[in-house]
PDB file of C-alpha atoms in Angstrom:
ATOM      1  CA  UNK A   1      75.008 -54.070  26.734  1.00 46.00           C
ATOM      2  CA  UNK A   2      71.851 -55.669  28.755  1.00 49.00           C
ATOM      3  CA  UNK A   3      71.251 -52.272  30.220  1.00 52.00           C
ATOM      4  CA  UNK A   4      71.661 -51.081  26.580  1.00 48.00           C
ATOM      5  CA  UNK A   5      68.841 -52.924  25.463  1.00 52.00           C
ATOM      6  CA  UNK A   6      66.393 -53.216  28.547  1.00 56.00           C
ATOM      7  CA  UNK A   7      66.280 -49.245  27.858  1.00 49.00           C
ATOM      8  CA  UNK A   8      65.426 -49.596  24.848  1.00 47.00           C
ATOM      9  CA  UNK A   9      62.640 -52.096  25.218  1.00 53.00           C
ATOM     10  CA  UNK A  10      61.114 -50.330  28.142  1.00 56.00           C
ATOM     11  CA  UNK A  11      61.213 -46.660  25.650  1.00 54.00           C
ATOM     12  CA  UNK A  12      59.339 -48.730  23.194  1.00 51.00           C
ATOM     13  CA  UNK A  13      56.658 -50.521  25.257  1.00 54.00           C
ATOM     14  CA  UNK A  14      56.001 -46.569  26.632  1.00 57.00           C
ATOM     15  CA  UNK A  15      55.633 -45.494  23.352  1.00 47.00           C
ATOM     16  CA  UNK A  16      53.227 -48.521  21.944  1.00 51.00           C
ATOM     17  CA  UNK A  17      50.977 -47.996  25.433  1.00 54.00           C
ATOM     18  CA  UNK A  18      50.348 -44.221  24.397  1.00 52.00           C
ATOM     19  CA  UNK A  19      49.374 -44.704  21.357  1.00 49.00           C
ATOM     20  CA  UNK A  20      47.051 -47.348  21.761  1.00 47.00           C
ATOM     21  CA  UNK A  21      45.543 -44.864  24.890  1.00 46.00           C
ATOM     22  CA  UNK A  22      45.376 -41.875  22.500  1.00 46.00           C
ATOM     23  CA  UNK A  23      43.112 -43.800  19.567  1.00 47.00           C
ATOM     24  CA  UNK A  24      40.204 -44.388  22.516  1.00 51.00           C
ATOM     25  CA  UNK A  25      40.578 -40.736  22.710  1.00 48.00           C
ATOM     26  CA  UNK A  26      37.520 -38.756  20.990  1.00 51.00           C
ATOM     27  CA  UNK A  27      38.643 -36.526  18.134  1.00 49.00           C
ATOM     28  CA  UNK A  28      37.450 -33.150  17.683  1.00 49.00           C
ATOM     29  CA  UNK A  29      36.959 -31.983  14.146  1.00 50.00           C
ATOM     30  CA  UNK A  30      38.470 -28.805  13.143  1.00 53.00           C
ATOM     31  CA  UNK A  31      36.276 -25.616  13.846  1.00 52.00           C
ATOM     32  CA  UNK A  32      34.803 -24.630  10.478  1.00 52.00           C
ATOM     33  CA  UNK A  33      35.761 -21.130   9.030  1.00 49.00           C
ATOM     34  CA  UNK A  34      32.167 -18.781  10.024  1.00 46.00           C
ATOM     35  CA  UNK A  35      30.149 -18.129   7.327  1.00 49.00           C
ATOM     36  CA  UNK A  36      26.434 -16.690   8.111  1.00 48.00           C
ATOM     37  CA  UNK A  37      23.658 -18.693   6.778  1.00 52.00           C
ATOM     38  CA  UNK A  38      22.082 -17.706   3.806  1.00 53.00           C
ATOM     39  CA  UNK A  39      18.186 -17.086   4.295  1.00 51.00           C
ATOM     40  CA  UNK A  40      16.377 -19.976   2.926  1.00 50.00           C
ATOM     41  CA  UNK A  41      15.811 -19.258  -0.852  1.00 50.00           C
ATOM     42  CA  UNK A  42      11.681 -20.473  -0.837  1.00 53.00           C
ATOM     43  CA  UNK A  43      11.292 -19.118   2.679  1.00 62.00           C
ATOM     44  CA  UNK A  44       7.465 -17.747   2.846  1.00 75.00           C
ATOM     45  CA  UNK A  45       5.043 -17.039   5.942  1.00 92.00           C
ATOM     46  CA  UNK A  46       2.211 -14.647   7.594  1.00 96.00           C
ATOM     47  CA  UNK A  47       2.844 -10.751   7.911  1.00 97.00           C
ATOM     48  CA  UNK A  48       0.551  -8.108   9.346  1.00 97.00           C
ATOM     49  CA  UNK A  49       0.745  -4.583   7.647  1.00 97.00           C
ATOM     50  CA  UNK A  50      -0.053  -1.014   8.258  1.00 97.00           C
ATOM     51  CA  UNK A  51       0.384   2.408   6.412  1.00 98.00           C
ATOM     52  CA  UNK A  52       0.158   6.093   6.715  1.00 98.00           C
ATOM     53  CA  UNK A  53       0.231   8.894   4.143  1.00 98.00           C
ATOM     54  CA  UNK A  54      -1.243  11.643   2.031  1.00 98.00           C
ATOM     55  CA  UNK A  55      -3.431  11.742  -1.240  1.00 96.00           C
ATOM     56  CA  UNK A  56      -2.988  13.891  -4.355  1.00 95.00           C
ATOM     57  CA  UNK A  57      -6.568  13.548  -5.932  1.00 95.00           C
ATOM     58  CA  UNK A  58      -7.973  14.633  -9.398  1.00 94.00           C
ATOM     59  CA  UNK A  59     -11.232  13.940 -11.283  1.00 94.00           C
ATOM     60  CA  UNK A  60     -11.750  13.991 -14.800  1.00 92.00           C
ATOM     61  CA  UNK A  61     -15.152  15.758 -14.712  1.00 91.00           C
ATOM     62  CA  UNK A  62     -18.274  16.633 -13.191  1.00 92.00           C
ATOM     63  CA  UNK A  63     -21.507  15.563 -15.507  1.00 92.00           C
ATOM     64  CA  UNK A  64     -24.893  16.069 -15.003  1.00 90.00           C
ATOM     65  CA  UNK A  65     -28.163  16.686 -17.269  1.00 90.00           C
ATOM     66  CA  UNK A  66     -27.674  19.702 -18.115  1.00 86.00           C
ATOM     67  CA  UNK A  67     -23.844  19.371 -18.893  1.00 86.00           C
ATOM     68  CA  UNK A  68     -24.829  16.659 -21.321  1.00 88.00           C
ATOM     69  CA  UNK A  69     -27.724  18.427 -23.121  1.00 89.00           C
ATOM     70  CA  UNK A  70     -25.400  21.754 -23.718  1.00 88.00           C
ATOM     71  CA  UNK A  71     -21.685  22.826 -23.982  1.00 88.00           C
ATOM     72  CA  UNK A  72     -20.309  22.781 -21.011  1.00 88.00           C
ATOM     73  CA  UNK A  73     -16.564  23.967 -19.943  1.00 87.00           C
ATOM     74  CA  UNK A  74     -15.290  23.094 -16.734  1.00 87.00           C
ATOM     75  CA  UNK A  75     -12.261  24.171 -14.709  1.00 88.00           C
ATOM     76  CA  UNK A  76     -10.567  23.962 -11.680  1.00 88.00           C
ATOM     77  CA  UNK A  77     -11.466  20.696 -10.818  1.00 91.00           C
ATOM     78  CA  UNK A  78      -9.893  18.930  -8.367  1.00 90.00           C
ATOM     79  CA  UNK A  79      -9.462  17.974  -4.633  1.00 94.00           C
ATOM     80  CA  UNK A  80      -7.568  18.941  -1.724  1.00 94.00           C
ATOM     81  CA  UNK A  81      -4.684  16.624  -0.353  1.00 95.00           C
ATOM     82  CA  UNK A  82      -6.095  14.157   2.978  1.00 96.00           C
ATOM     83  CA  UNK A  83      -4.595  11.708   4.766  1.00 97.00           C
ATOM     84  CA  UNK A  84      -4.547   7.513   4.827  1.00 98.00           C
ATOM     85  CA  UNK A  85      -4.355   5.482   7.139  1.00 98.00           C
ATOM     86  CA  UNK A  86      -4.844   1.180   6.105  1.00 97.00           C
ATOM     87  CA  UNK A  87      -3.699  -2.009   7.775  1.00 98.00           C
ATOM     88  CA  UNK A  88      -3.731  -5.660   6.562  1.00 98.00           C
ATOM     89  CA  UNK A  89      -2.233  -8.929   6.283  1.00 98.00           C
ATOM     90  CA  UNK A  90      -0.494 -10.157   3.833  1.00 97.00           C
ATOM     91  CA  UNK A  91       1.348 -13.967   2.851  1.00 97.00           C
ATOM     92  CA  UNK A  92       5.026 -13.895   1.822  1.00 95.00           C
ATOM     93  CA  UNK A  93       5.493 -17.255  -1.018  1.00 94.00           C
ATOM     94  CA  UNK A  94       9.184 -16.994  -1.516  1.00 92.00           C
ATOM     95  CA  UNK A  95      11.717 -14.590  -1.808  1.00 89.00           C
ATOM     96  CA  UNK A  96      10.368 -12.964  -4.420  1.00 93.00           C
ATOM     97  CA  UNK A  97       6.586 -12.827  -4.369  1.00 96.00           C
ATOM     98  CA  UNK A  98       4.096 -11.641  -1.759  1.00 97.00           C
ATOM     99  CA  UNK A  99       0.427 -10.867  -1.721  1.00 97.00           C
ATOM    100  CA  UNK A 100      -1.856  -8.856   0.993  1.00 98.00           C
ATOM    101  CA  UNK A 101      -5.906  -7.710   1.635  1.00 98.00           C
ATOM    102  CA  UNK A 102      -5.910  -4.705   2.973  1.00 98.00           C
ATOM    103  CA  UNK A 103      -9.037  -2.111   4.090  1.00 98.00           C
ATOM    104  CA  UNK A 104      -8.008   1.546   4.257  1.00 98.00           C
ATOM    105  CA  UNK A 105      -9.714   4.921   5.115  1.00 98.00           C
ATOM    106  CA  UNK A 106      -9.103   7.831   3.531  1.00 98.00           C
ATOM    107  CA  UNK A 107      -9.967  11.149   4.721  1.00 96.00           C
ATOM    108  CA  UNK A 108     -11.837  14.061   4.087  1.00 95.00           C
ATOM    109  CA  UNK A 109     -10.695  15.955   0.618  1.00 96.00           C
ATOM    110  CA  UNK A 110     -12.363  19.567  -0.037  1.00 95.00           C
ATOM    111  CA  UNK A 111     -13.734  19.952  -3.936  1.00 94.00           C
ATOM    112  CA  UNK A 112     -13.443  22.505  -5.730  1.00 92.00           C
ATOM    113  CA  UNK A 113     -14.730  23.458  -9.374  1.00 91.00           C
ATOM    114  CA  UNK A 114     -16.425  25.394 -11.633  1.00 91.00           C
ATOM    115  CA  UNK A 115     -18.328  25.244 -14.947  1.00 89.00           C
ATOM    116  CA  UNK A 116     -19.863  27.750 -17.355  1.00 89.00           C
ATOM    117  CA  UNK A 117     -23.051  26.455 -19.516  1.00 90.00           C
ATOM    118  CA  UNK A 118     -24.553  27.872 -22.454  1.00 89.00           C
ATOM    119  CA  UNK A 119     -27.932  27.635 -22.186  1.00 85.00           C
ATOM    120  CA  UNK A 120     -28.918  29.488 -25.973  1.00 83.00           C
ATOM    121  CA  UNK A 121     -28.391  32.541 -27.260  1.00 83.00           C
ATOM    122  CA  UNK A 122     -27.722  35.858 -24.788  1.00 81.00           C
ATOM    123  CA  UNK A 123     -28.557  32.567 -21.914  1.00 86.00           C
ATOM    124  CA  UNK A 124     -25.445  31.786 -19.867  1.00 90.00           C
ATOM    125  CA  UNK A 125     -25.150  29.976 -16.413  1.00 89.00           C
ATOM    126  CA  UNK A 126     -21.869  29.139 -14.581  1.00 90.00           C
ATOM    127  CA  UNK A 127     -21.705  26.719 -11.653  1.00 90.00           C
ATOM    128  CA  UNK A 128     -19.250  26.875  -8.082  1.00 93.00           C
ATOM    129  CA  UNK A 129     -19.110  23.477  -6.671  1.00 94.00           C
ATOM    130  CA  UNK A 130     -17.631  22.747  -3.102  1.00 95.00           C
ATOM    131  CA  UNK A 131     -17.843  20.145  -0.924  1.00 95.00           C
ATOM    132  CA  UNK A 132     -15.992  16.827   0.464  1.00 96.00           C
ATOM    133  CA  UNK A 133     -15.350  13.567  -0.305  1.00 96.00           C
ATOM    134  CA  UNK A 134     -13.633  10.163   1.774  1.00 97.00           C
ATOM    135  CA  UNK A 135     -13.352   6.868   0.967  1.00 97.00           C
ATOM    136  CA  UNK A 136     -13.026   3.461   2.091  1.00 98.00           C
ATOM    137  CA  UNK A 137     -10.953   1.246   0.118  1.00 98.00           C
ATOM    138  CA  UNK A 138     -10.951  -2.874  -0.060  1.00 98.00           C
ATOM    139  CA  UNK A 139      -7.966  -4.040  -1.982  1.00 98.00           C
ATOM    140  CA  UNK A 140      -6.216  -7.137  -2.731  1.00 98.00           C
ATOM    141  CA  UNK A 141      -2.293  -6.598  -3.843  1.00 98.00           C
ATOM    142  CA  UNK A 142       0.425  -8.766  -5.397  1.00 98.00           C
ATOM    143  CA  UNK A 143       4.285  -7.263  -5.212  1.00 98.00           C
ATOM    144  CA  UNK A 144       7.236  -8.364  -6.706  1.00 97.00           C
ATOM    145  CA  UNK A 145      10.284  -7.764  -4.971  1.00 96.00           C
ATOM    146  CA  UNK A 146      13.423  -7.025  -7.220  1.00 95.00           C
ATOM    147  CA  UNK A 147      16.443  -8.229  -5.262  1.00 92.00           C
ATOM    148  CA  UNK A 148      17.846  -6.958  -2.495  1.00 91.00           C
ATOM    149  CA  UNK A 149      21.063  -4.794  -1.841  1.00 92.00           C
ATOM    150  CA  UNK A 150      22.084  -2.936   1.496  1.00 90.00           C
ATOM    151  CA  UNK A 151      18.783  -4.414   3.149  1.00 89.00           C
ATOM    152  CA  UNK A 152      17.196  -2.180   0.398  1.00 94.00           C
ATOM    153  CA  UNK A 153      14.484  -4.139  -1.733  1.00 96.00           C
ATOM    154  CA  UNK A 154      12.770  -2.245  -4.823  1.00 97.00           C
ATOM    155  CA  UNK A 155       9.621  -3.427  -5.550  1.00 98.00           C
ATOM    156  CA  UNK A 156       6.564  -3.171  -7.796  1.00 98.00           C
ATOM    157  CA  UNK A 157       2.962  -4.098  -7.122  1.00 98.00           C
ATOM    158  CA  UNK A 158      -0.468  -3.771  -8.636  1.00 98.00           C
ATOM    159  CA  UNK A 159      -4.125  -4.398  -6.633  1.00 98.00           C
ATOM    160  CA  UNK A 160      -7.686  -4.929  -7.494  1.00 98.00           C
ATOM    161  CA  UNK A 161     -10.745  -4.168  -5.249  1.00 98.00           C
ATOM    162  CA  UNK A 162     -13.715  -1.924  -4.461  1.00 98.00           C
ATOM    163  CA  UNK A 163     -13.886   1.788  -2.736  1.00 98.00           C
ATOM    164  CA  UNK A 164     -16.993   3.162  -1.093  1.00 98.00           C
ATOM    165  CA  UNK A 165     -16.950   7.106  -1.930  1.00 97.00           C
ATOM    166  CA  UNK A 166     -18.823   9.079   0.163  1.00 97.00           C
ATOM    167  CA  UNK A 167     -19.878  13.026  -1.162  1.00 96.00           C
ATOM    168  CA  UNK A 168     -20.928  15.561   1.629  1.00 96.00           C
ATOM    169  CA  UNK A 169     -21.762  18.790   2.292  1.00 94.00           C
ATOM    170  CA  UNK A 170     -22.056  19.134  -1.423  1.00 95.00           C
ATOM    171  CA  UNK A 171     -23.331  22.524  -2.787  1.00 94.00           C
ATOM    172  CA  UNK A 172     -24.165  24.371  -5.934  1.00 92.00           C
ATOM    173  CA  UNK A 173     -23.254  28.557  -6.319  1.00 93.00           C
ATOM    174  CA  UNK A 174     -25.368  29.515  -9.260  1.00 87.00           C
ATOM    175  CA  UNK A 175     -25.221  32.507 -11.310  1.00 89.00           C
ATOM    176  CA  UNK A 176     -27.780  32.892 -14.643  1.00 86.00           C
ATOM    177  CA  UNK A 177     -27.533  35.599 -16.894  1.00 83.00           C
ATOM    178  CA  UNK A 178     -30.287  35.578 -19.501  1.00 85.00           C
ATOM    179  CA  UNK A 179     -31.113  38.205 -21.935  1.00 79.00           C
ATOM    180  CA  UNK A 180     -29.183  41.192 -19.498  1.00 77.00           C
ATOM    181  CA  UNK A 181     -30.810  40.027 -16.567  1.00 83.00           C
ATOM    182  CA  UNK A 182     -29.085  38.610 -13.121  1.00 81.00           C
ATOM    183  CA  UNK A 183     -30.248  35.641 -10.805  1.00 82.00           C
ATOM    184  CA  UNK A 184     -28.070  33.577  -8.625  1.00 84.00           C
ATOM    185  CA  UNK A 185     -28.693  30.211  -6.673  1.00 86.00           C
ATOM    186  CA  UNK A 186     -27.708  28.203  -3.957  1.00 93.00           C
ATOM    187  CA  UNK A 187     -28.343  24.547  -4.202  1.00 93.00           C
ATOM    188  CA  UNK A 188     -27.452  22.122  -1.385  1.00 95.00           C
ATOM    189  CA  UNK A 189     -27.488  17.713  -1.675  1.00 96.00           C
ATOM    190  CA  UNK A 190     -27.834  15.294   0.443  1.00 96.00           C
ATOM    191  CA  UNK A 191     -24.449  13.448   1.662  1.00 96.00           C
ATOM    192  CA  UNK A 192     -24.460  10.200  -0.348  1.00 97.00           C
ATOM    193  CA  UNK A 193     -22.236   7.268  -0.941  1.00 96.00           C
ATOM    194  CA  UNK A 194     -21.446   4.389  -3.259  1.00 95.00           C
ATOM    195  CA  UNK A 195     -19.247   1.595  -4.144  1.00 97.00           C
ATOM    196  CA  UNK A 196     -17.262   1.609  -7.035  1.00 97.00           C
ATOM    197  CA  UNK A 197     -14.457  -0.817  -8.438  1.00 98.00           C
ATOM    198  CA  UNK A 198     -10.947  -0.075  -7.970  1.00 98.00           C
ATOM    199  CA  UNK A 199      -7.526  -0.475  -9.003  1.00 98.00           C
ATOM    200  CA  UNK A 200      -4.241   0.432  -8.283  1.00 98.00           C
ATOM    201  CA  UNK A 201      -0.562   0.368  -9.017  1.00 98.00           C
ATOM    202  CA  UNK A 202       2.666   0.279  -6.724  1.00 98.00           C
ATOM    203  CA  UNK A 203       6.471   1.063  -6.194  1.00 98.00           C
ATOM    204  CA  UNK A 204       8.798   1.372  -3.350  1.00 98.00           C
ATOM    205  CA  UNK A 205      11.532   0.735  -1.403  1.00 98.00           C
ATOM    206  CA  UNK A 206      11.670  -1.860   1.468  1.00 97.00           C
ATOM    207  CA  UNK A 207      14.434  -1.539   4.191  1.00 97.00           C
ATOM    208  CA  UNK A 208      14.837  -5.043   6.482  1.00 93.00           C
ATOM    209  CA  UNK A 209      15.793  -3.428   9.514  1.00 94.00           C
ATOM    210  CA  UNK A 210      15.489  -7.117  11.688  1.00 91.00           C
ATOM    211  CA  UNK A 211      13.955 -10.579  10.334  1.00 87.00           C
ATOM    212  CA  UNK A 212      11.183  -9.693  11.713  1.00 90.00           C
ATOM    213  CA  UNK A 213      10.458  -6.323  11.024  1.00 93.00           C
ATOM    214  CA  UNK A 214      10.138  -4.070   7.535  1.00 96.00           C
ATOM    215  CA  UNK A 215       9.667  -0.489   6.823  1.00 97.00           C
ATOM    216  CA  UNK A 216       8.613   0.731   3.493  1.00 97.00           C
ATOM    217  CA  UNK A 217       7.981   3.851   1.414  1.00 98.00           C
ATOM    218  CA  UNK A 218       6.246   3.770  -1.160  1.00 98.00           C
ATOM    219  CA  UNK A 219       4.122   5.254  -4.558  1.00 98.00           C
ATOM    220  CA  UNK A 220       0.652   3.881  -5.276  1.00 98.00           C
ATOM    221  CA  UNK A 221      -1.368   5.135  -8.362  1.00 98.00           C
ATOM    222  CA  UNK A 222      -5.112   4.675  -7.393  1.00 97.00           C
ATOM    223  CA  UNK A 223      -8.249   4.897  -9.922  1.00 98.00           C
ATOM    224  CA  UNK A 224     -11.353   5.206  -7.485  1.00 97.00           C
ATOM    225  CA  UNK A 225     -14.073   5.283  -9.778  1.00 96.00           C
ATOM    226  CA  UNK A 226     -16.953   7.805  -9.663  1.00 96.00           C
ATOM    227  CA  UNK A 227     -18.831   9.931  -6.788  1.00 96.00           C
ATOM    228  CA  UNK A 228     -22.506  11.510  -6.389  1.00 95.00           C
ATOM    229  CA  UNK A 229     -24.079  13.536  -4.145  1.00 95.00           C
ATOM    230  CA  UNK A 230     -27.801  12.788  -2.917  1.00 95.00           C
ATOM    231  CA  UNK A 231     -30.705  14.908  -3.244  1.00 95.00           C
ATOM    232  CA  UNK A 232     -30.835  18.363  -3.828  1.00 93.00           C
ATOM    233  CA  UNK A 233     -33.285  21.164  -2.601  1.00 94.00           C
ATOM    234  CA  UNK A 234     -33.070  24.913  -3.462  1.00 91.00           C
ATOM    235  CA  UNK A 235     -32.044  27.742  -1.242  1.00 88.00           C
ATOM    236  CA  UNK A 236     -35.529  29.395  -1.161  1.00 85.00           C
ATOM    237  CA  UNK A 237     -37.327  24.996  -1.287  1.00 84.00           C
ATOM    238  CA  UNK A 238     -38.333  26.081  -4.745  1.00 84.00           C
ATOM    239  CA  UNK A 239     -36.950  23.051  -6.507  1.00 86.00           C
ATOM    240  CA  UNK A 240     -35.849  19.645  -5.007  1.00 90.00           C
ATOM    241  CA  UNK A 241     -35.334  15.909  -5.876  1.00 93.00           C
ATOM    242  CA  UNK A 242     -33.107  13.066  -7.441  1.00 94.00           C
ATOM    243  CA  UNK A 243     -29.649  14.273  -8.736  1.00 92.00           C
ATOM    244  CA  UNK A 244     -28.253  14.067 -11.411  1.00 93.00           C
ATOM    245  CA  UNK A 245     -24.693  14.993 -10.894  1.00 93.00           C
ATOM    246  CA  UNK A 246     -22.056  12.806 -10.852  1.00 94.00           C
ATOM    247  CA  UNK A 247     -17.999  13.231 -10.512  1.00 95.00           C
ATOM    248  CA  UNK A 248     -16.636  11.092 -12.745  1.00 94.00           C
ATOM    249  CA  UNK A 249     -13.052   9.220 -13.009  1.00 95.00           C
ATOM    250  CA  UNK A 250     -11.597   9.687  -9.923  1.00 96.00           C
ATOM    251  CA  UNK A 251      -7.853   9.252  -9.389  1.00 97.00           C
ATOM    252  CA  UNK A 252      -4.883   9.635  -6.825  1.00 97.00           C
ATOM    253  CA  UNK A 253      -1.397   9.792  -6.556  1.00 97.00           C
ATOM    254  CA  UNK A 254      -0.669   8.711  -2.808  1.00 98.00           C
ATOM    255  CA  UNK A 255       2.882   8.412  -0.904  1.00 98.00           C
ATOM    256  CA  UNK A 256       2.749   5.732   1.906  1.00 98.00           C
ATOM    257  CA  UNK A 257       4.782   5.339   4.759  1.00 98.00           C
ATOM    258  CA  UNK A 258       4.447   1.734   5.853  1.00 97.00           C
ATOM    259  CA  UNK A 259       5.053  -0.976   8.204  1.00 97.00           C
ATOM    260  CA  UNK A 260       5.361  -5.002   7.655  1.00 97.00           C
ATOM    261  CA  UNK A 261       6.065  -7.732  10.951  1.00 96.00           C
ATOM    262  CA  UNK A 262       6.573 -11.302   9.787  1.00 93.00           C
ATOM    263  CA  UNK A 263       4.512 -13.763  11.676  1.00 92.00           C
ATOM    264  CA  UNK A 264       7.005 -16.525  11.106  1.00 80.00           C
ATOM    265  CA  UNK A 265      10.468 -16.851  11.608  1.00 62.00           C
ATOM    266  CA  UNK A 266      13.339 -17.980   9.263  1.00 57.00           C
ATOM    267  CA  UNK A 267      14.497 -21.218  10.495  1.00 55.00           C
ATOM    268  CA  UNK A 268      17.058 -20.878  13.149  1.00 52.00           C
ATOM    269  CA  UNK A 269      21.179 -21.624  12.115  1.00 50.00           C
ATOM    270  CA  UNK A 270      22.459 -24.481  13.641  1.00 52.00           C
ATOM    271  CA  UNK A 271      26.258 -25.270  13.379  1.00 57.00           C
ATOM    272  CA  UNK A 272      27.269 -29.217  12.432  1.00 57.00           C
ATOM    273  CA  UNK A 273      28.390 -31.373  15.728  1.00 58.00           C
ATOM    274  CA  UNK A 274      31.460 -32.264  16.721  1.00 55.00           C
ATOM    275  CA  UNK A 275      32.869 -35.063  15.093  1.00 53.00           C
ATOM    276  CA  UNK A 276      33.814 -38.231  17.473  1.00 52.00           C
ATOM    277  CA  UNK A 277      35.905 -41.691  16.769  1.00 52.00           C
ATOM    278  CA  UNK A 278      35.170 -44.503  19.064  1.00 50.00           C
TER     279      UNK A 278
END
């Protein structure tokens, strides 16, 4: 029965000694299920930009003196397609909202048009005007971005600035006819430039392909303004001086293939500590 009982008190001293040696024991907390971290909802930062891409350009008209002192019918106006090239940098506020400045070049676009003047009775002229025209363009932007799904973001924009447009190689084919007789002209200008204000108007698509990194393609509506050429001297240095031509109301239709690299990285996930007793 002693035996019995020393057992027994030996089993329960064991029992009370591990115990107390397991609760000085640090205790791990269960791993938490994995969940990635949502990006920060007000997360903003520093982001340099560039694009590439190709204009669709129109004017509205081309006025001058002598298309404002008789009727005057114009056609064929219009430019040939250039490329664009622009880089910038830009601020990101939240998720949301973003602004850039950016300075772009655009190239070379051939002109071509044509206008027919009556000059009186029996007194008719018409008018073959080539050329080319490029621009630089300083622009500030805003964008809104619409929400995001499949790294895809949809977004709108609109920008405000200033474009220097540059005319050269300008030239005048004349043809007169006045009372059954025939004369023709040739009339070149001076290459001339000038700034003008400018606005524009944006949509896209933006694909995240890192944190880091963006690619975009986009649709930007630009009004450029006006144009002029410089001087102008006859073929045969019969006639020169100031002109008075202008090309008014400028306008593209541009696709843009472009690039964005944030400056500043989303804060970095951290998983919670272990959790210890003692």
């Amino acid at each position: 029965m002693r035996s019995v009982k020393s057992l027994l008190a030996a089993g329960a001293a064991s029992l009370i000694s591990s115990m107390a040696f397991a609760a000085d024991m640090p205790i791990a907390a269960p791993p938490p299920m994995y969940a990635p971290p949502a990006p920060p909802a007000d997360f903003g930062g520093w982001y340099l930009r560039g694009d590439i891409g190709m204009t669709n350009q129109t004017a509205k008209s081309i006025d001058s003196a002598t298309s404002a002192a008789f009727p005057t019918t114009t056609a064929g106006l219009g430019f040939d397609s250039s490329p664009l090239f622009d880089v910038g940098v830009g601020y990101r506020f939240n998720n949301w909202f973003r602004a850039d400045v950016i300075g772009q070049y655009r190239g070379k676009a051939n002109l071509h048009g044509s206008q027919s003047v009556a000059l009186g009775a029996g007194d008719v002229e018409a008018n073959t005007y080539t050329g080319s025209k490029s621009e630089w363009v300083v622009m500030a932007n805003a964008y809104v971005d619409l929400g995001t799904w499949w790294c895809i973001t949809p977004f709108i924009g609109a920008g405000l600035g200033g474009s220097y447009n540059q005319l050269s190689g300008f030239q005048d084919n004349g043809v007169r006819y006045t009372a059954g007789a025939l004369s023709n002209s040739v009339t070149y200008f001076d290459t001339n430039g000038k700034w003008n204000f400018a606005w524009a108007a944006h949509a896209g698509l933006a694909y995240k392909v890192n944190p880091g990194f963006t690619v975009e393609l986009a649709y930007s509506y630009m009004n450029l303004g006006d144009a002029a050429p410089g001087n102008f001297r006859a073929f045969d240095g019969s006639i020169s001086g100031p002109s008075t031509i202008k090309v008014r109301n400028i306008t593209s239709n541009d696709v843009k293939l472009g690039l964005r690299w944030e400056l500043n990285s989303p804060p970095v996930y951290v998983p919670p500590p272990l959790v210890t007793k003692g």
